[in-house]
Coordinates of C-alpha atoms and ligand atoms in Angstrom, one line a residue:
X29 CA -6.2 16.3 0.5
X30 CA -9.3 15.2 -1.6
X31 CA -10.8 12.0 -2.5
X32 CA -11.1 12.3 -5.9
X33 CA -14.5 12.5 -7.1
X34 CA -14.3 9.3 -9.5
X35 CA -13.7 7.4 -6.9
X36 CA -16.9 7.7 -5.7
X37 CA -20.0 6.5 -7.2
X38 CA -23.7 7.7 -7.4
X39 CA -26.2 5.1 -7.6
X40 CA -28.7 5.4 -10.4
X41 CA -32.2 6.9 -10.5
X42 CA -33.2 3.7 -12.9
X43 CA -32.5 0.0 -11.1
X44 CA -30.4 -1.6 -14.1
X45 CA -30.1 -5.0 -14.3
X46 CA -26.7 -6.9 -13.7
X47 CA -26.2 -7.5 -17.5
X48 CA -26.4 -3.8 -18.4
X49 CA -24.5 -2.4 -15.7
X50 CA -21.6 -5.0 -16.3
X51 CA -21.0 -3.6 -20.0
X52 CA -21.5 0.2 -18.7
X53 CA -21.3 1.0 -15.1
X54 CA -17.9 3.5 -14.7
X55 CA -17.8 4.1 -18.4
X56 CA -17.1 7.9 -18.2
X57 CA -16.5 9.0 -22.1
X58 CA -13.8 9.9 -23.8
X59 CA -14.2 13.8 -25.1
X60 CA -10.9 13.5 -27.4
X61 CA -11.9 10.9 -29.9
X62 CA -15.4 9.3 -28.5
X63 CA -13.5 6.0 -27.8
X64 CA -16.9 3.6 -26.6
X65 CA -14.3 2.0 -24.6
X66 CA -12.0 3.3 -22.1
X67 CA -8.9 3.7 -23.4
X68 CA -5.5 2.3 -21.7
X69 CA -4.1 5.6 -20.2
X70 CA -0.7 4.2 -19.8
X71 CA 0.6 7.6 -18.2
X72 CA 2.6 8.3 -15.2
X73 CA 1.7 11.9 -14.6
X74 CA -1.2 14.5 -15.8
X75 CA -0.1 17.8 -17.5
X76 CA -1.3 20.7 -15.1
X77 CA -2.2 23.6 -17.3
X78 CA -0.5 26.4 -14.6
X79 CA 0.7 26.7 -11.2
X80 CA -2.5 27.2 -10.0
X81 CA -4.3 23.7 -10.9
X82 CA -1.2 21.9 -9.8
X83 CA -1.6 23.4 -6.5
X84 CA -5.3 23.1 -6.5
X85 CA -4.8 19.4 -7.5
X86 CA -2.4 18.8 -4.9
X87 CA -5.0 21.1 -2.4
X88 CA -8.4 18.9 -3.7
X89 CA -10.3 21.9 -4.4
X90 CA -9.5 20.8 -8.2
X91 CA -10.5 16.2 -8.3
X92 CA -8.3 16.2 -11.4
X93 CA -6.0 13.4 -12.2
X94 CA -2.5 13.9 -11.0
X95 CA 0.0 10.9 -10.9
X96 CA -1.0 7.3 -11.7
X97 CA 0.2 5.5 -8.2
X98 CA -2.8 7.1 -6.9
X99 CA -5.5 7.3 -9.8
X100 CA -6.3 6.9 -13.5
X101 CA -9.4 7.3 -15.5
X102 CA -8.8 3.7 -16.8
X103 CA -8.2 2.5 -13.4
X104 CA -11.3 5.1 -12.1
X105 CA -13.6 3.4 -14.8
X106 CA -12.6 0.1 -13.7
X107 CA -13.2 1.0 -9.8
X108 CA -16.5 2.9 -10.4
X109 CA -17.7 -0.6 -12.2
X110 CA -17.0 -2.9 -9.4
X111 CA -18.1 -0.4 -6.8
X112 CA -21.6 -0.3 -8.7
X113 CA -21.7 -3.8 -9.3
X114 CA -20.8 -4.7 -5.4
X115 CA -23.0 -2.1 -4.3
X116 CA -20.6 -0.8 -2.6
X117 CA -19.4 3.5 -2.2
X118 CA -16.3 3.0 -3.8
X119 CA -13.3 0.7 -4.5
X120 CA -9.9 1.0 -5.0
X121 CA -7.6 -1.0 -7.3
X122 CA -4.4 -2.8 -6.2
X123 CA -1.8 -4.6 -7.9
X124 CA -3.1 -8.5 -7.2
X125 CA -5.9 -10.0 -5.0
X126 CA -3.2 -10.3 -2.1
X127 CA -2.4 -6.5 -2.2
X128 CA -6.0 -5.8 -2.0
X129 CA -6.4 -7.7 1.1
X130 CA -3.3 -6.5 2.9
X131 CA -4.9 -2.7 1.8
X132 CA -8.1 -3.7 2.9
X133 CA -6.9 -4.8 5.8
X134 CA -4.0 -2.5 6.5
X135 CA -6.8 0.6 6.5
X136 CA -8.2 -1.1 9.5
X137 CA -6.1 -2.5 11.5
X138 CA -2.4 -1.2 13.4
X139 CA 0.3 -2.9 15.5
X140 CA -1.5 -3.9 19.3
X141 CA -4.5 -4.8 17.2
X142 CA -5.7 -8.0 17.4
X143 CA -8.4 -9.8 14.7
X144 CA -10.7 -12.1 13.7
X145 CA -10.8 -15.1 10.8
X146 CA -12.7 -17.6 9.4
X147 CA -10.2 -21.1 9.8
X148 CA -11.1 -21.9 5.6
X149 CA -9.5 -19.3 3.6
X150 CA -7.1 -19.2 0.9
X151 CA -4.1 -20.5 2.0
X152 CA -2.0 -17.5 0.6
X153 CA -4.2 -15.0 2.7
X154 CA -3.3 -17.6 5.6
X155 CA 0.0 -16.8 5.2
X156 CA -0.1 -13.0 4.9
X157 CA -1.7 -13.4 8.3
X158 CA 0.7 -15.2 10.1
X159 CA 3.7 -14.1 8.1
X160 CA 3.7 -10.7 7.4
X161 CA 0.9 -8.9 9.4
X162 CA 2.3 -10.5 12.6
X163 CA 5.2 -9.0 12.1
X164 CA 3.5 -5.6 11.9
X165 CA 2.4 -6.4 15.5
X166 CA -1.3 -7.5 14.5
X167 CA -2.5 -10.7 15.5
X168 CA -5.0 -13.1 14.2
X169 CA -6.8 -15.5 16.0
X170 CA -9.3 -18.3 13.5
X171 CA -12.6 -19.1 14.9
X172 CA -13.2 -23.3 15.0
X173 CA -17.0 -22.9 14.0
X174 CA -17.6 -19.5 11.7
X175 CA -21.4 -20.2 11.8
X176 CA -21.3 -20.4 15.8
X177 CA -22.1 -16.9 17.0
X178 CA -20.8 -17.7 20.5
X179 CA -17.5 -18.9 18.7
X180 CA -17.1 -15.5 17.6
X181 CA -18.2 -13.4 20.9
X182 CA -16.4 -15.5 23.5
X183 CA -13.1 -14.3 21.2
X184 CA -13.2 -10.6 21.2
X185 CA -11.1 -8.6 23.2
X186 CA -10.7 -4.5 23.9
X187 CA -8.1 -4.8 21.5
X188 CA -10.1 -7.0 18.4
X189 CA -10.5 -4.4 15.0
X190 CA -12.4 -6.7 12.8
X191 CA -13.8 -9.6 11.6
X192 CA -12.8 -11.5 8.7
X193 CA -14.2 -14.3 6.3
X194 CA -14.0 -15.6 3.3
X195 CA -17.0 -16.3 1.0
X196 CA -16.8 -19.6 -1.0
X197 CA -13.5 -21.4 0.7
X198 CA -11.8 -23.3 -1.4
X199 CA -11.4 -26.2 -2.0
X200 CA -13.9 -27.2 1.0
X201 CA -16.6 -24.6 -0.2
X202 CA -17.4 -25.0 3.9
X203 CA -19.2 -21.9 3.1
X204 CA -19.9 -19.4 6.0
X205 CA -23.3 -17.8 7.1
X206 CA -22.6 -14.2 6.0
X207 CA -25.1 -12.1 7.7
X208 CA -24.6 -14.2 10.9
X209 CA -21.2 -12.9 10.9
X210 CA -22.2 -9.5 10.0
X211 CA -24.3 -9.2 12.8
X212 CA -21.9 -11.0 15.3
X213 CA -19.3 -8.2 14.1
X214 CA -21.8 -5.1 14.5
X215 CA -23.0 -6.2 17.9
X216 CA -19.4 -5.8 18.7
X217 CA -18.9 -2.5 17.4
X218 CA -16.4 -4.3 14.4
X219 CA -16.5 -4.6 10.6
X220 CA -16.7 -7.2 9.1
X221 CA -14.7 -8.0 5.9
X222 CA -14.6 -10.6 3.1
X223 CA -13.1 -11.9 0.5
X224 CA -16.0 -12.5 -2.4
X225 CA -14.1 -13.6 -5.5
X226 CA -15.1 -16.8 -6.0
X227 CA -18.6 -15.9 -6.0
X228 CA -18.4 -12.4 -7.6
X229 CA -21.0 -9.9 -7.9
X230 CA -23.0 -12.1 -10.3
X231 CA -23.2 -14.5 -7.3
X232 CA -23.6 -12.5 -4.5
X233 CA -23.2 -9.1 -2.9
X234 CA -21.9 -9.5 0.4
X235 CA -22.8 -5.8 1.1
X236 CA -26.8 -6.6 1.2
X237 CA -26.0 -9.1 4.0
X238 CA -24.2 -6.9 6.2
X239 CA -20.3 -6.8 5.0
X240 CA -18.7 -3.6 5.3
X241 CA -15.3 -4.6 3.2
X242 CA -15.3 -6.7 0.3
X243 CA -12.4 -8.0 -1.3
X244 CA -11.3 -9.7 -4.7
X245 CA -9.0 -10.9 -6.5
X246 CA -9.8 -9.5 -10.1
X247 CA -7.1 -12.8 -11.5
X248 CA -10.1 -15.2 -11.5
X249 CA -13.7 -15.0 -12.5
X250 CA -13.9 -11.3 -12.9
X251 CA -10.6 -11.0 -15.4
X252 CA -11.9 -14.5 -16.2
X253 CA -9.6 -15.2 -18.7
X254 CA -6.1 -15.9 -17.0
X255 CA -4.4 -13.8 -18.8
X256 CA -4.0 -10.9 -15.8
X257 CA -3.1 -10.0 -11.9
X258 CA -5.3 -7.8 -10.2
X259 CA -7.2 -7.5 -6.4
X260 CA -9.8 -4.2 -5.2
X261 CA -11.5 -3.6 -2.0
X262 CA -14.7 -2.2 -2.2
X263 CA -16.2 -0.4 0.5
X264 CA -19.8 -0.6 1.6
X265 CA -19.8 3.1 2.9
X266 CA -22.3 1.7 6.0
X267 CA -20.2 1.1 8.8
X268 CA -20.4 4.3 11.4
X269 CA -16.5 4.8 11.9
X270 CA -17.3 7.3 14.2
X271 CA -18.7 6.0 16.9
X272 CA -15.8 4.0 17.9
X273 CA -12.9 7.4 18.6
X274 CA -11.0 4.6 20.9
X275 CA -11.0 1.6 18.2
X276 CA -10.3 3.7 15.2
X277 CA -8.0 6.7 16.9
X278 CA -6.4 6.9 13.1
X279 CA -9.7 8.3 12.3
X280 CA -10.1 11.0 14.5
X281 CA -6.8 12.3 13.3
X282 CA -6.0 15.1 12.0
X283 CA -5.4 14.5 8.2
X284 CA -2.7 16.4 7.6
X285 CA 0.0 18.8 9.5
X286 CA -1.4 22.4 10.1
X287 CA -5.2 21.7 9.2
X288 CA -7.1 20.5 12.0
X289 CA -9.8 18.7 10.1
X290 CA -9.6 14.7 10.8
X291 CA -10.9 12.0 8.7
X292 CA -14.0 11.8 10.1
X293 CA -14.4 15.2 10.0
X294 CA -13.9 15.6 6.4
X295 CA -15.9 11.8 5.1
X296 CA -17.9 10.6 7.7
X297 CA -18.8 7.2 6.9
X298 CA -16.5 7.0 4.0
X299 CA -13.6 7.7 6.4
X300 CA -12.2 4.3 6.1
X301 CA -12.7 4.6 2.5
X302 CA -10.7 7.6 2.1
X303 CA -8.0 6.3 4.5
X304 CA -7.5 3.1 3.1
X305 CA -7.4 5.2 -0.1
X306 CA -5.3 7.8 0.2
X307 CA -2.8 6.1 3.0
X308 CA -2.2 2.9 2.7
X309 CA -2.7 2.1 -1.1
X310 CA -1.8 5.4 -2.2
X311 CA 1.7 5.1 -0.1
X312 CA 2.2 1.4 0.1
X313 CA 2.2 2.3 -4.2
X314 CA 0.0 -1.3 -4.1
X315 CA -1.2 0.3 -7.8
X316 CA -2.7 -1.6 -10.4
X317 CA -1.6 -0.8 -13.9
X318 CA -3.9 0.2 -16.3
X319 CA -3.2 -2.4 -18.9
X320 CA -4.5 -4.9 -16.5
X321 CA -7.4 -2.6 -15.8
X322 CA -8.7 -2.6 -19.5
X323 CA -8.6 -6.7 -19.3
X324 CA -10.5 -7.0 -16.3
X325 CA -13.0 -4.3 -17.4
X326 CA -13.1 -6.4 -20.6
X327 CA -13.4 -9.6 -18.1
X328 CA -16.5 -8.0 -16.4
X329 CA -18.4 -7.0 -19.6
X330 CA -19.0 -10.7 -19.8
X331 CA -19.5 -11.7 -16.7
X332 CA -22.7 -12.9 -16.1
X333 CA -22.7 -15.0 -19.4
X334 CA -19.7 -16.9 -18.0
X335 CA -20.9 -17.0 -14.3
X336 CA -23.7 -18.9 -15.4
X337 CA -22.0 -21.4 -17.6
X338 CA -19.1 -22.1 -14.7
X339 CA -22.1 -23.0 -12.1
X340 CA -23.8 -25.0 -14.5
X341 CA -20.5 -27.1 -16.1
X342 CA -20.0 -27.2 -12.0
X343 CA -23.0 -28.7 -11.2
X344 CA -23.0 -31.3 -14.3
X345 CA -19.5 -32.4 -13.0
X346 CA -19.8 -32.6 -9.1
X347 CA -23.0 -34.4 -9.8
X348 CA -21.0 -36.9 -12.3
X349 CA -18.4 -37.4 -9.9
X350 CA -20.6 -38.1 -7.1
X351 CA -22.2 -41.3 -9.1
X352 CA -18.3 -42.6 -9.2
X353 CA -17.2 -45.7 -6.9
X354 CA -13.8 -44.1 -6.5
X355 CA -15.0 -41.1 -4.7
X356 CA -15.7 -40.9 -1.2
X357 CA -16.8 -37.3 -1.2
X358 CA -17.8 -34.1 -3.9
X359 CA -17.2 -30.5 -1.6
X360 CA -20.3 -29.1 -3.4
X361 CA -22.9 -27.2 -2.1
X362 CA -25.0 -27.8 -5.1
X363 CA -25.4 -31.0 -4.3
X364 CA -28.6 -32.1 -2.4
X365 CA -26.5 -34.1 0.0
X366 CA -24.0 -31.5 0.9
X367 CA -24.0 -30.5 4.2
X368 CA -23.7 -27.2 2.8
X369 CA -26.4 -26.9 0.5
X370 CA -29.1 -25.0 2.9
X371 CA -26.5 -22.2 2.9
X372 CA -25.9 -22.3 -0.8
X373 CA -29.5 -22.1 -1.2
X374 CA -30.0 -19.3 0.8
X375 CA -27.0 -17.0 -0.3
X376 CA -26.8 -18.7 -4.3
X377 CA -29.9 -19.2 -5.5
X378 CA -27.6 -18.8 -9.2
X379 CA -25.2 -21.7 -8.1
X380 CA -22.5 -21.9 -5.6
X381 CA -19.6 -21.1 -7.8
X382 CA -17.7 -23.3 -10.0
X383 CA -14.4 -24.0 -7.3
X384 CA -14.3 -27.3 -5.7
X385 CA -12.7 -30.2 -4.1
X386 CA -13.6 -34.2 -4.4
X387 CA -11.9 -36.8 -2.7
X388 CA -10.6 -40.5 -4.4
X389 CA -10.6 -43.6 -1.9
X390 CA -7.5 -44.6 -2.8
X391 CA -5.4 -41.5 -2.0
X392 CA -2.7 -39.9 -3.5
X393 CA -1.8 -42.5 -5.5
X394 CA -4.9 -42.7 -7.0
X395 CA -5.1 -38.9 -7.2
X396 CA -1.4 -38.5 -9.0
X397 CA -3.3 -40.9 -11.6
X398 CA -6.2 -38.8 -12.0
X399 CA -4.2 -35.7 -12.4
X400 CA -1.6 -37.0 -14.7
X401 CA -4.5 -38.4 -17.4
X402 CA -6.3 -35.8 -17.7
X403 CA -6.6 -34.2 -21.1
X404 CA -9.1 -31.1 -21.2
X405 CA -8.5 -29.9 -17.5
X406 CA -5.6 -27.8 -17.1
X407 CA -2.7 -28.8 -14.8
X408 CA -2.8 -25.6 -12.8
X409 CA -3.0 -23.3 -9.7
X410 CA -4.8 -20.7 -10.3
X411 CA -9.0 -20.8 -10.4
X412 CA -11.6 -18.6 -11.9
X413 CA -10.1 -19.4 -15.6
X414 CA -12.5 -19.7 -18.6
X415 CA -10.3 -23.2 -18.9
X416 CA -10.7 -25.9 -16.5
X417 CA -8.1 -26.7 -13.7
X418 CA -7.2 -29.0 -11.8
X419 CA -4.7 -29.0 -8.7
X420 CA -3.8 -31.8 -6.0
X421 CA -4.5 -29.4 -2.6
X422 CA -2.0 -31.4 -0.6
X423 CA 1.1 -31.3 -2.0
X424 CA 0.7 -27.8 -3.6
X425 CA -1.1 -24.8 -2.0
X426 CA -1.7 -26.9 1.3
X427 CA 2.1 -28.4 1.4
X428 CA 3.1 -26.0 3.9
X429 CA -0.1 -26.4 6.3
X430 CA 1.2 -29.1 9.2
X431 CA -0.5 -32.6 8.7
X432 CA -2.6 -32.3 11.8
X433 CA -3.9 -28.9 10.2
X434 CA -4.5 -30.8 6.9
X435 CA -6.1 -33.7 8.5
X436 CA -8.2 -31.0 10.4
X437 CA -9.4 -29.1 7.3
X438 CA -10.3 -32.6 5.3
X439 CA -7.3 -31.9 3.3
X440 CA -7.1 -35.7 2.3
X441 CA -4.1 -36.8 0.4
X442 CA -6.7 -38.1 -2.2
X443 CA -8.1 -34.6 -2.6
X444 CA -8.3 -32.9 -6.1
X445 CA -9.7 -29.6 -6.4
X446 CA -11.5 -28.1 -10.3
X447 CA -11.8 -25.4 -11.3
X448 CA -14.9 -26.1 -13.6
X449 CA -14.7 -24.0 -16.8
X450 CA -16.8 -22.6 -19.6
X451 CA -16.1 -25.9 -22.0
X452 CA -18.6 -27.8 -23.7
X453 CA -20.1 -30.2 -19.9
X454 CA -19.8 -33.1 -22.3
X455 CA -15.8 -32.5 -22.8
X456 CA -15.0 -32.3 -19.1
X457 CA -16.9 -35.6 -18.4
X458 CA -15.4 -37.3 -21.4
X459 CA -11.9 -36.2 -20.1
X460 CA -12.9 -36.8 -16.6
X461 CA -14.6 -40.3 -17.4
X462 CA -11.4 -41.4 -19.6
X463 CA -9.0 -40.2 -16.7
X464 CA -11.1 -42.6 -14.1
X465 CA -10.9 -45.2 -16.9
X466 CA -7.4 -45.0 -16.4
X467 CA -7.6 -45.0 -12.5
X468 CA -9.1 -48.7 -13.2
X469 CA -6.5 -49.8 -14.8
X470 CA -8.4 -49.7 -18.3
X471 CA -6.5 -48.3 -21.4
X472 CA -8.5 -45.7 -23.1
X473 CA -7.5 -44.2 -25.9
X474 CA -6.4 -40.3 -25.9
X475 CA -9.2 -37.6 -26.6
X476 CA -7.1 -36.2 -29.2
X477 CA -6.9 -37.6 -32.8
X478 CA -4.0 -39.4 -33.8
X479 CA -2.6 -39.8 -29.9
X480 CA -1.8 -42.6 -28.9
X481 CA -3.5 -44.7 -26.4
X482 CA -3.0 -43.3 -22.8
X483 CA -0.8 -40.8 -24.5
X484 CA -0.4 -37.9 -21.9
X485 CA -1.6 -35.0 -24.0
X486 CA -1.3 -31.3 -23.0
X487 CA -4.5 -30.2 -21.9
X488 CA -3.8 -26.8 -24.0
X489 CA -3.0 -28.8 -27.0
X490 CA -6.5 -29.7 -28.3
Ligands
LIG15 C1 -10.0 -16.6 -2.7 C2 -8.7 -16.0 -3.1 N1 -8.4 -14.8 -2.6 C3 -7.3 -14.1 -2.9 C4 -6.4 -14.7 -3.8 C5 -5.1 -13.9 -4.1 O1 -5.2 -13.4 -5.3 P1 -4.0 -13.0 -6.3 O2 -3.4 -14.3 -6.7 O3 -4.6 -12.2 -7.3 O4 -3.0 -12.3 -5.4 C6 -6.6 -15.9 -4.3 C7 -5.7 -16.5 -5.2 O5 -5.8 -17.7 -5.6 C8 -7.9 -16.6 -4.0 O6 -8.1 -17.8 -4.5

């Protein structure tokens, strides 16, 4: 068994900057034609040219492409770019942002095994927790107070694998101390993992601050343009697997029947790497398809351009909304008066995403007004979009959560989370200013020529 050698990546002799590596890390040619962009190799096998190379391909002595469940050169361009850009060893594709983090996950941990979480992360992940990996025997257990140290240490037991977090939480953005976890997790002996997509790579690398697993959903910013399904976890390559024979037994395994060699053996620090790889995404067929792939890697070549104009429409709106009478609070961190705002500081000096929550005094009702009015902002759930979205937390991806739970996580019934887009600023506070116009009672008239007044208008429509 071999890890095949475009899953890996070599860093650079030359320190590129984020905007040129976006458009050509992973690019590996095409000697066929010279396509300058990676073609969609929508393939289920590779031919083998004898009996030889198949079983050499099978045996890894020969890394060549073999069947697409396991890799792809679209798929290995697309993983070879995210790696680079993470700063991470190497990544590996799977089908949505969920399937990465059950991958990611599932590398790590085993039935008896007991781990770690951040209380604040996406409510989906919350349920593939408590759903589905408790009935694989592993348990999770949610800090109260992720920046608490203690909070963490007093928790672990023999049995705890790993520590888990989740970058920018949404809609809260309650965001986390990252190397404080880090180092909580190593004094332990534990990795710690997170899930980075609402910041992306433009925003921060959670590697240089310790994390040894970092996860995405490639649906939102990174695809960017809603138009796709996609998740990869990207593997730092740091943490030292094999000091810990008792925590990680699957490790010191041998890797297959008849050949003594065990992971460890054979990838050292990437052990986990080629594990996660090879067993669980490569058997679990979590595979991405290379379709998607191309969109994302066309999603990524623009990246930082749209990074930038997300935190800056974000800023421009949370700060607009936090001049309003009818809002009692604005969940972001770019904001002087967030209680957040130290830590965004520290870990985005480029802006702390575009994702976020604000709260209307007079609840839901005034919320389900707000909502319905609006004309730019896309009814939606779903973030990350170049279009912006809005959502009402409470009665959609928070329904399920008890109301003590919801009351805990300041899940107010007045809540509405944005998704700030890449719009003209001066469009979203038109739409939003006309939909709090509304809220008083006023009766502006629609955005759009020839509506009517107060005429709801699709916010796709324009
Ligand atoms: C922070 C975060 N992680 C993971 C996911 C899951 O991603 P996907 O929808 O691609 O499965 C989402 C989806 O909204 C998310 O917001």
């Amino acid at each position: 068994m071999s890890l095949e050698s475009d899953a890996l990546i070599d860093a650079p002799a030359h320190e590129f900057g984020f905007d040129t590596e976006q458009l050509h890390a992973g690019y590996q040619g095409e000697a066929a034609h010279g396509a300058r962009i990676t073609p969609i190799y929508l393939t289920a096998g590779f031919i083998f040219d004898d009996f030889d190379q198949a079983a050499a391909r099978f045996g890894g002595s020969d890394a060549g492409y073999v069947y697409s469940r396991t890799n792809n050169p679209t798929l290995a361009a697309l993983e070879q770019s995210i790696a680079r850009l993470e700063r991470g060893a190497g990544a590996t594709l799977a089908g949505s942002g969920q399937a990465a983090i059950a991958v990611g996950l599932l590398g790590v941990l085993a039935a008896g095994d007991h781990f770690l979480s951040t209380p604040s992360i996406y409510e989906g992940t919350r349920a593939l927790f408590r759903g589905n990996l408790s009935r694989f025997g592993i348990e999770v257990e949610f800090v109260d107070d992720p920046n608490d140290p203690d909070d963490w240490a007093r928790r672990v037991r023999p049995n705890t694998k790993l520590f888990y977090g989740e970058a920018i939480p949404n809609p809260k953005n309650d965001l986390i101390d990252i190397e404080l976890i880090a180092n909580a997790a190593h004094a332990h002996g534990l990795p710690f993992a997170i899930d980075s997509t609402v910041p992306t790579p433009y925003l921060l690398r959670p590697i240089e601050y310790g994390a040894d697993i970092v996860l995405h959903s490639t649906s939102k910013f990174l695809a960017g343009h809603g138009s796709t399904i996609g998740g990869v976890t990207v593997d730092a390559g740091n943490f030292d697997w094999s000091k810990h024979p008792e925590r990680f037994p699957h490790l010191f395994k041998p890797m297959v029947a008849g050949d003594p060699t065990t992971w460890i053996e054979k990838f050292g620090p990437l052990a986990n790497f080629a594990f996660t790889r090879s067993v669980v995404a490569g058997r679990l067929g979590t595979s991405f398809s290379p379709f998607n792939a191309y969109q994302v890697q066309q999603g990524i070549e623009t990246l930082s351009l749209r990074m930038e104009r997300h935190v800056a429409n974000a800023q421009v709106v949370a700060e607009w909304l936090d001049r309003q009478p009818e809002v009692s609070s604005v969940d972001y961190p770019g904001l002087p008066s967030n209680p957040y705002h130290a830590l965004a500081q520290r870990y985005y000096p480029k802006g702390p995403g575009s994702v976020f929550a604000f709260t209307l005094t007079g609840g839901q009702e005034a919320a389900k007004v707000v909502y319905n009015a609006v004309e730019v902002f896309t009814r939606m759930t779903h973030i990350g979009d170049v279009r912006s979205l809005i959502l009402h937390p409470p009665t959609t991806t928070h329904s399920k959560l008890s109301q003590a739970e919801r009351d805990a996580g300041g899940i107010w019934p007045g809540l509405l989370r944005l998704s700030v887009g890449i719009e003209d600023v001066s469009d979203l506070i038109a739409d939003l200013d006309r939909a709090f116009k509304v809220l008083r009672g006023e009766n502006p008239p629609s955005l759009h020529a020839g509506a009517g007044a107060g005429e709801r208008v699709q916010a796709d429509g324009l």
